[in-house]
Amino acid sequence: MELVAHLRTAIELIKDPDIERTLGELEAVSDVKVDGAEVHVYLELIQPLHWVAQSIDEAVKAVVAQAAPGMQCTVHAMEKQTPRIGNARSGRAHV
């Protein structure tokens, strides 16, 4: 599991190009799994805009290629779910 920890630490240093904060600061890296010669990176992005997600995808693959040469990387990006504030029944938010 040393490789997983190393990859996670490196991936968490990647900056979101839209808001200029690292994936670690945004708590965007939900999981990193190694299965044989494949690395699966699961991300939860605040706004998975196409250009942002594509840029982050490329950066993650570059980090994995450098840290674990020869391994294939798949990035699974999902929209981060934020908790709803308010009364779900009435639809009114409490401020």
Short mmCIF file of N, CA and C in Angstrom, two decimals:
data_model
loop_
_atom_site.label_atom_id
_atom_site.label_comp_id
_atom_site.label_asym_id
_atom_site.label_seq_id
_atom_site.Cartn_x
_atom_site.Cartn_y
_atom_site.Cartn_z
N MET A 1 0.81 -1.21 0.00
CA MET A 1 0.00 0.00 0.00
C MET A 1 0.86 1.28 0.00
N GLU A 2 2.17 1.10 0.06
CA GLU A 2 3.06 2.25 0.03
C GLU A 2 2.88 3.04 -1.28
N LEU A 3 2.69 2.33 -2.40
CA LEU A 3 2.50 2.98 -3.69
C LEU A 3 1.23 3.83 -3.68
N VAL A 4 0.15 3.30 -3.12
CA VAL A 4 -1.12 4.03 -3.06
C VAL A 4 -0.94 5.33 -2.27
N ALA A 5 -0.28 5.26 -1.13
CA ALA A 5 -0.05 6.45 -0.31
C ALA A 5 0.80 7.47 -1.05
N HIS A 6 1.82 6.99 -1.74
CA HIS A 6 2.69 7.88 -2.52
C HIS A 6 1.91 8.57 -3.64
N LEU A 7 1.10 7.79 -4.36
CA LEU A 7 0.30 8.36 -5.45
C LEU A 7 -0.70 9.37 -4.92
N ARG A 8 -1.38 9.02 -3.84
CA ARG A 8 -2.38 9.92 -3.26
C ARG A 8 -1.75 11.25 -2.86
N THR A 9 -0.60 11.19 -2.20
CA THR A 9 0.08 12.42 -1.78
C THR A 9 0.44 13.28 -2.99
N ALA A 10 0.95 12.65 -4.04
CA ALA A 10 1.34 13.40 -5.25
C ALA A 10 0.11 13.99 -5.94
N ILE A 11 -0.96 13.23 -6.02
CA ILE A 11 -2.18 13.70 -6.68
C ILE A 11 -2.81 14.85 -5.91
N GLU A 12 -2.75 14.79 -4.58
CA GLU A 12 -3.33 15.84 -3.76
C GLU A 12 -2.62 17.19 -3.93
N LEU A 13 -1.41 17.19 -4.50
CA LEU A 13 -0.67 18.44 -4.73
C LEU A 13 -1.07 19.14 -6.03
N ILE A 14 -1.85 18.46 -6.88
CA ILE A 14 -2.29 19.05 -8.15
C ILE A 14 -3.27 20.17 -7.87
N LYS A 15 -3.09 21.30 -8.57
CA LYS A 15 -3.99 22.44 -8.37
C LYS A 15 -5.17 22.39 -9.33
N ASP A 16 -6.34 22.71 -8.81
CA ASP A 16 -7.52 22.90 -9.64
C ASP A 16 -7.27 24.19 -10.41
N PRO A 17 -7.24 24.16 -11.74
CA PRO A 17 -6.88 25.36 -12.51
C PRO A 17 -7.93 26.48 -12.43
N ASP A 18 -9.13 26.15 -12.03
CA ASP A 18 -10.19 27.15 -11.97
C ASP A 18 -10.16 27.95 -10.66
N ILE A 19 -9.91 27.27 -9.54
CA ILE A 19 -9.96 27.97 -8.25
C ILE A 19 -8.61 28.04 -7.54
N GLU A 20 -7.56 27.54 -8.21
CA GLU A 20 -6.18 27.70 -7.70
C GLU A 20 -5.94 27.11 -6.31
N ARG A 21 -6.64 26.03 -5.98
CA ARG A 21 -6.38 25.32 -4.73
C ARG A 21 -6.05 23.87 -5.09
N THR A 22 -5.27 23.22 -4.22
CA THR A 22 -4.88 21.85 -4.52
C THR A 22 -6.04 20.89 -4.30
N LEU A 23 -5.95 19.74 -4.94
CA LEU A 23 -6.97 18.71 -4.76
C LEU A 23 -7.01 18.25 -3.30
N GLY A 24 -5.88 18.29 -2.63
CA GLY A 24 -5.83 17.96 -1.21
C GLY A 24 -6.58 18.97 -0.37
N GLU A 25 -6.37 20.25 -0.64
CA GLU A 25 -7.08 21.30 0.09
C GLU A 25 -8.59 21.20 -0.12
N LEU A 26 -8.98 20.78 -1.31
CA LEU A 26 -10.40 20.66 -1.64
C LEU A 26 -10.99 19.32 -1.21
N GLU A 27 -10.14 18.45 -0.65
CA GLU A 27 -10.57 17.10 -0.25
C GLU A 27 -11.26 16.41 -1.42
N ALA A 28 -10.64 16.55 -2.60
CA ALA A 28 -11.23 16.04 -3.84
C ALA A 28 -10.82 14.61 -4.17
N VAL A 29 -9.77 14.10 -3.54
CA VAL A 29 -9.31 12.74 -3.83
C VAL A 29 -10.04 11.79 -2.89
N SER A 30 -11.05 11.10 -3.42
CA SER A 30 -11.82 10.22 -2.55
C SER A 30 -11.18 8.84 -2.40
N ASP A 31 -10.46 8.38 -3.45
CA ASP A 31 -9.82 7.07 -3.34
C ASP A 31 -8.78 6.89 -4.45
N VAL A 32 -7.79 6.08 -4.16
CA VAL A 32 -6.78 5.66 -5.14
C VAL A 32 -6.64 4.16 -4.96
N LYS A 33 -6.83 3.42 -6.05
CA LYS A 33 -6.74 1.96 -5.99
C LYS A 33 -5.75 1.47 -7.04
N VAL A 34 -4.96 0.47 -6.67
CA VAL A 34 -4.04 -0.17 -7.60
C VAL A 34 -4.52 -1.60 -7.78
N ASP A 35 -4.73 -1.98 -9.05
CA ASP A 35 -5.17 -3.32 -9.39
C ASP A 35 -4.23 -3.85 -10.47
N GLY A 36 -3.23 -4.60 -10.06
CA GLY A 36 -2.23 -5.09 -11.01
C GLY A 36 -1.44 -3.92 -11.58
N ALA A 37 -1.53 -3.73 -12.90
CA ALA A 37 -0.81 -2.64 -13.56
C ALA A 37 -1.72 -1.45 -13.84
N GLU A 38 -2.85 -1.39 -13.13
CA GLU A 38 -3.79 -0.29 -13.33
C GLU A 38 -3.98 0.51 -12.05
N VAL A 39 -4.04 1.82 -12.23
CA VAL A 39 -4.32 2.74 -11.12
C VAL A 39 -5.66 3.39 -11.41
N HIS A 40 -6.54 3.36 -10.42
CA HIS A 40 -7.84 4.03 -10.52
C HIS A 40 -7.87 5.15 -9.50
N VAL A 41 -8.11 6.37 -9.98
CA VAL A 41 -8.17 7.54 -9.12
C VAL A 41 -9.60 8.06 -9.13
N TYR A 42 -10.18 8.16 -7.95
CA TYR A 42 -11.56 8.63 -7.80
C TYR A 42 -11.54 10.04 -7.22
N LEU A 43 -12.11 10.96 -7.99
CA LEU A 43 -12.12 12.37 -7.59
C LEU A 43 -13.55 12.87 -7.43
N GLU A 44 -13.72 13.79 -6.50
CA GLU A 44 -14.99 14.50 -6.33
C GLU A 44 -14.67 15.98 -6.54
N LEU A 45 -15.10 16.49 -7.68
CA LEU A 45 -14.80 17.87 -8.05
C LEU A 45 -16.00 18.77 -7.74
N ILE A 46 -15.71 19.99 -7.28
CA ILE A 46 -16.77 20.94 -6.94
C ILE A 46 -17.59 21.28 -8.18
N GLN A 47 -16.92 21.61 -9.24
CA GLN A 47 -17.58 21.90 -10.51
C GLN A 47 -16.85 21.13 -11.60
N PRO A 48 -17.35 19.97 -11.96
CA PRO A 48 -16.64 19.19 -12.98
C PRO A 48 -16.85 19.74 -14.39
N LEU A 49 -16.49 21.02 -14.57
CA LEU A 49 -16.58 21.63 -15.89
C LEU A 49 -15.65 20.87 -16.84
N HIS A 50 -16.04 20.79 -18.08
CA HIS A 50 -15.29 19.98 -19.04
C HIS A 50 -13.80 20.35 -19.07
N TRP A 51 -13.50 21.64 -19.22
CA TRP A 51 -12.08 22.01 -19.36
C TRP A 51 -11.32 21.80 -18.07
N VAL A 52 -11.98 21.99 -16.92
CA VAL A 52 -11.31 21.78 -15.64
C VAL A 52 -11.06 20.29 -15.43
N ALA A 53 -12.10 19.49 -15.65
CA ALA A 53 -11.96 18.04 -15.46
C ALA A 53 -10.91 17.46 -16.41
N GLN A 54 -10.88 17.94 -17.64
CA GLN A 54 -9.90 17.44 -18.61
C GLN A 54 -8.49 17.80 -18.18
N SER A 55 -8.31 19.04 -17.71
CA SER A 55 -6.99 19.48 -17.25
C SER A 55 -6.53 18.67 -16.05
N ILE A 56 -7.43 18.44 -15.10
CA ILE A 56 -7.09 17.66 -13.91
C ILE A 56 -6.81 16.20 -14.30
N ASP A 57 -7.61 15.64 -15.20
CA ASP A 57 -7.41 14.28 -15.69
C ASP A 57 -6.00 14.13 -16.25
N GLU A 58 -5.59 15.07 -17.10
CA GLU A 58 -4.25 15.03 -17.71
C GLU A 58 -3.16 15.15 -16.65
N ALA A 59 -3.36 16.03 -15.68
CA ALA A 59 -2.37 16.23 -14.62
C ALA A 59 -2.23 14.97 -13.76
N VAL A 60 -3.36 14.34 -13.42
CA VAL A 60 -3.32 13.11 -12.62
C VAL A 60 -2.59 12.01 -13.39
N LYS A 61 -2.88 11.84 -14.66
CA LYS A 61 -2.22 10.81 -15.47
C LYS A 61 -0.72 11.07 -15.58
N ALA A 62 -0.33 12.34 -15.66
CA ALA A 62 1.10 12.68 -15.72
C ALA A 62 1.79 12.34 -14.39
N VAL A 63 1.14 12.62 -13.28
CA VAL A 63 1.70 12.32 -11.96
C VAL A 63 1.86 10.81 -11.80
N VAL A 64 0.85 10.04 -12.20
CA VAL A 64 0.91 8.58 -12.10
C VAL A 64 2.01 8.04 -13.00
N ALA A 65 2.12 8.56 -14.21
CA ALA A 65 3.15 8.10 -15.15
C ALA A 65 4.54 8.34 -14.59
N GLN A 66 4.72 9.45 -13.90
CA GLN A 66 6.04 9.76 -13.33
C GLN A 66 6.31 8.92 -12.08
N ALA A 67 5.29 8.74 -11.24
CA ALA A 67 5.49 8.03 -9.98
C ALA A 67 5.47 6.51 -10.14
N ALA A 68 4.74 6.03 -11.15
CA ALA A 68 4.62 4.59 -11.36
C ALA A 68 4.71 4.28 -12.85
N PRO A 69 5.90 4.40 -13.42
CA PRO A 69 6.07 4.17 -14.86
C PRO A 69 5.54 2.80 -15.30
N GLY A 70 4.85 2.81 -16.45
CA GLY A 70 4.34 1.57 -17.02
C GLY A 70 2.93 1.21 -16.56
N MET A 71 2.42 1.91 -15.56
CA MET A 71 1.07 1.61 -15.08
C MET A 71 0.06 2.46 -15.85
N GLN A 72 -1.10 1.88 -16.11
CA GLN A 72 -2.19 2.59 -16.77
C GLN A 72 -3.02 3.30 -15.71
N CYS A 73 -3.53 4.48 -16.04
CA CYS A 73 -4.30 5.26 -15.08
C CYS A 73 -5.67 5.61 -15.65
N THR A 74 -6.69 5.39 -14.85
CA THR A 74 -8.05 5.80 -15.19
C THR A 74 -8.52 6.74 -14.09
N VAL A 75 -9.04 7.89 -14.51
CA VAL A 75 -9.55 8.88 -13.55
C VAL A 75 -11.07 8.85 -13.61
N HIS A 76 -11.67 8.70 -12.45
CA HIS A 76 -13.12 8.68 -12.31
C HIS A 76 -13.51 9.97 -11.58
N ALA A 77 -14.04 10.94 -12.32
CA ALA A 77 -14.39 12.24 -11.72
C ALA A 77 -15.90 12.35 -11.59
N MET A 78 -16.32 12.71 -10.38
CA MET A 78 -17.73 12.91 -10.09
C MET A 78 -17.92 14.30 -9.49
N GLU A 79 -19.14 14.77 -9.52
CA GLU A 79 -19.43 16.06 -8.89
C GLU A 79 -19.54 15.87 -7.39
N LYS A 80 -18.85 16.74 -6.66
CA LYS A 80 -18.88 16.66 -5.20
C LYS A 80 -20.27 17.02 -4.71
N GLN A 81 -20.83 16.18 -3.88
CA GLN A 81 -22.15 16.44 -3.31
C GLN A 81 -21.99 17.30 -2.07
N THR A 82 -22.68 18.42 -2.07
CA THR A 82 -22.63 19.30 -0.91
C THR A 82 -23.91 19.10 -0.12
N PRO A 83 -23.82 19.14 1.19
CA PRO A 83 -25.02 18.93 2.00
C PRO A 83 -26.01 20.07 1.80
N ARG A 84 -27.28 19.70 1.75
CA ARG A 84 -28.34 20.71 1.63
C ARG A 84 -28.56 21.35 2.99
N ILE A 85 -28.78 22.65 2.96
CA ILE A 85 -29.08 23.38 4.18
C ILE A 85 -30.55 23.77 4.09
N GLY A 86 -31.27 23.50 5.12
CA GLY A 86 -32.67 23.92 5.12
C GLY A 86 -33.60 22.76 5.33
N ASN A 87 -34.84 23.06 5.21
CA ASN A 87 -35.89 22.07 5.41
C ASN A 87 -36.24 21.48 4.05
N ALA A 88 -35.93 20.23 3.86
CA ALA A 88 -36.18 19.59 2.56
C ALA A 88 -37.66 19.58 2.22
N ARG A 89 -38.51 19.51 3.23
CA ARG A 89 -39.94 19.46 3.01
C ARG A 89 -40.48 20.79 2.49
N SER A 90 -40.05 21.89 3.13
CA SER A 90 -40.58 23.19 2.75
C SER A 90 -39.80 23.82 1.61
N GLY A 91 -38.55 23.35 1.42
CA GLY A 91 -37.73 23.95 0.37
C GLY A 91 -37.09 25.26 0.79
N ARG A 92 -37.32 25.66 2.04
CA ARG A 92 -36.74 26.93 2.52
C ARG A 92 -35.42 26.68 3.24
N ALA A 93 -34.48 27.50 2.94
CA ALA A 93 -33.18 27.40 3.59
C ALA A 93 -33.17 28.21 4.86
N HIS A 94 -32.44 27.73 5.86
CA HIS A 94 -32.26 28.46 7.10
C HIS A 94 -30.96 29.22 7.02
N VAL A 95 -31.01 30.49 7.20
CA VAL A 95 -29.80 31.31 7.09
C VAL A 95 -29.40 31.83 8.43
#
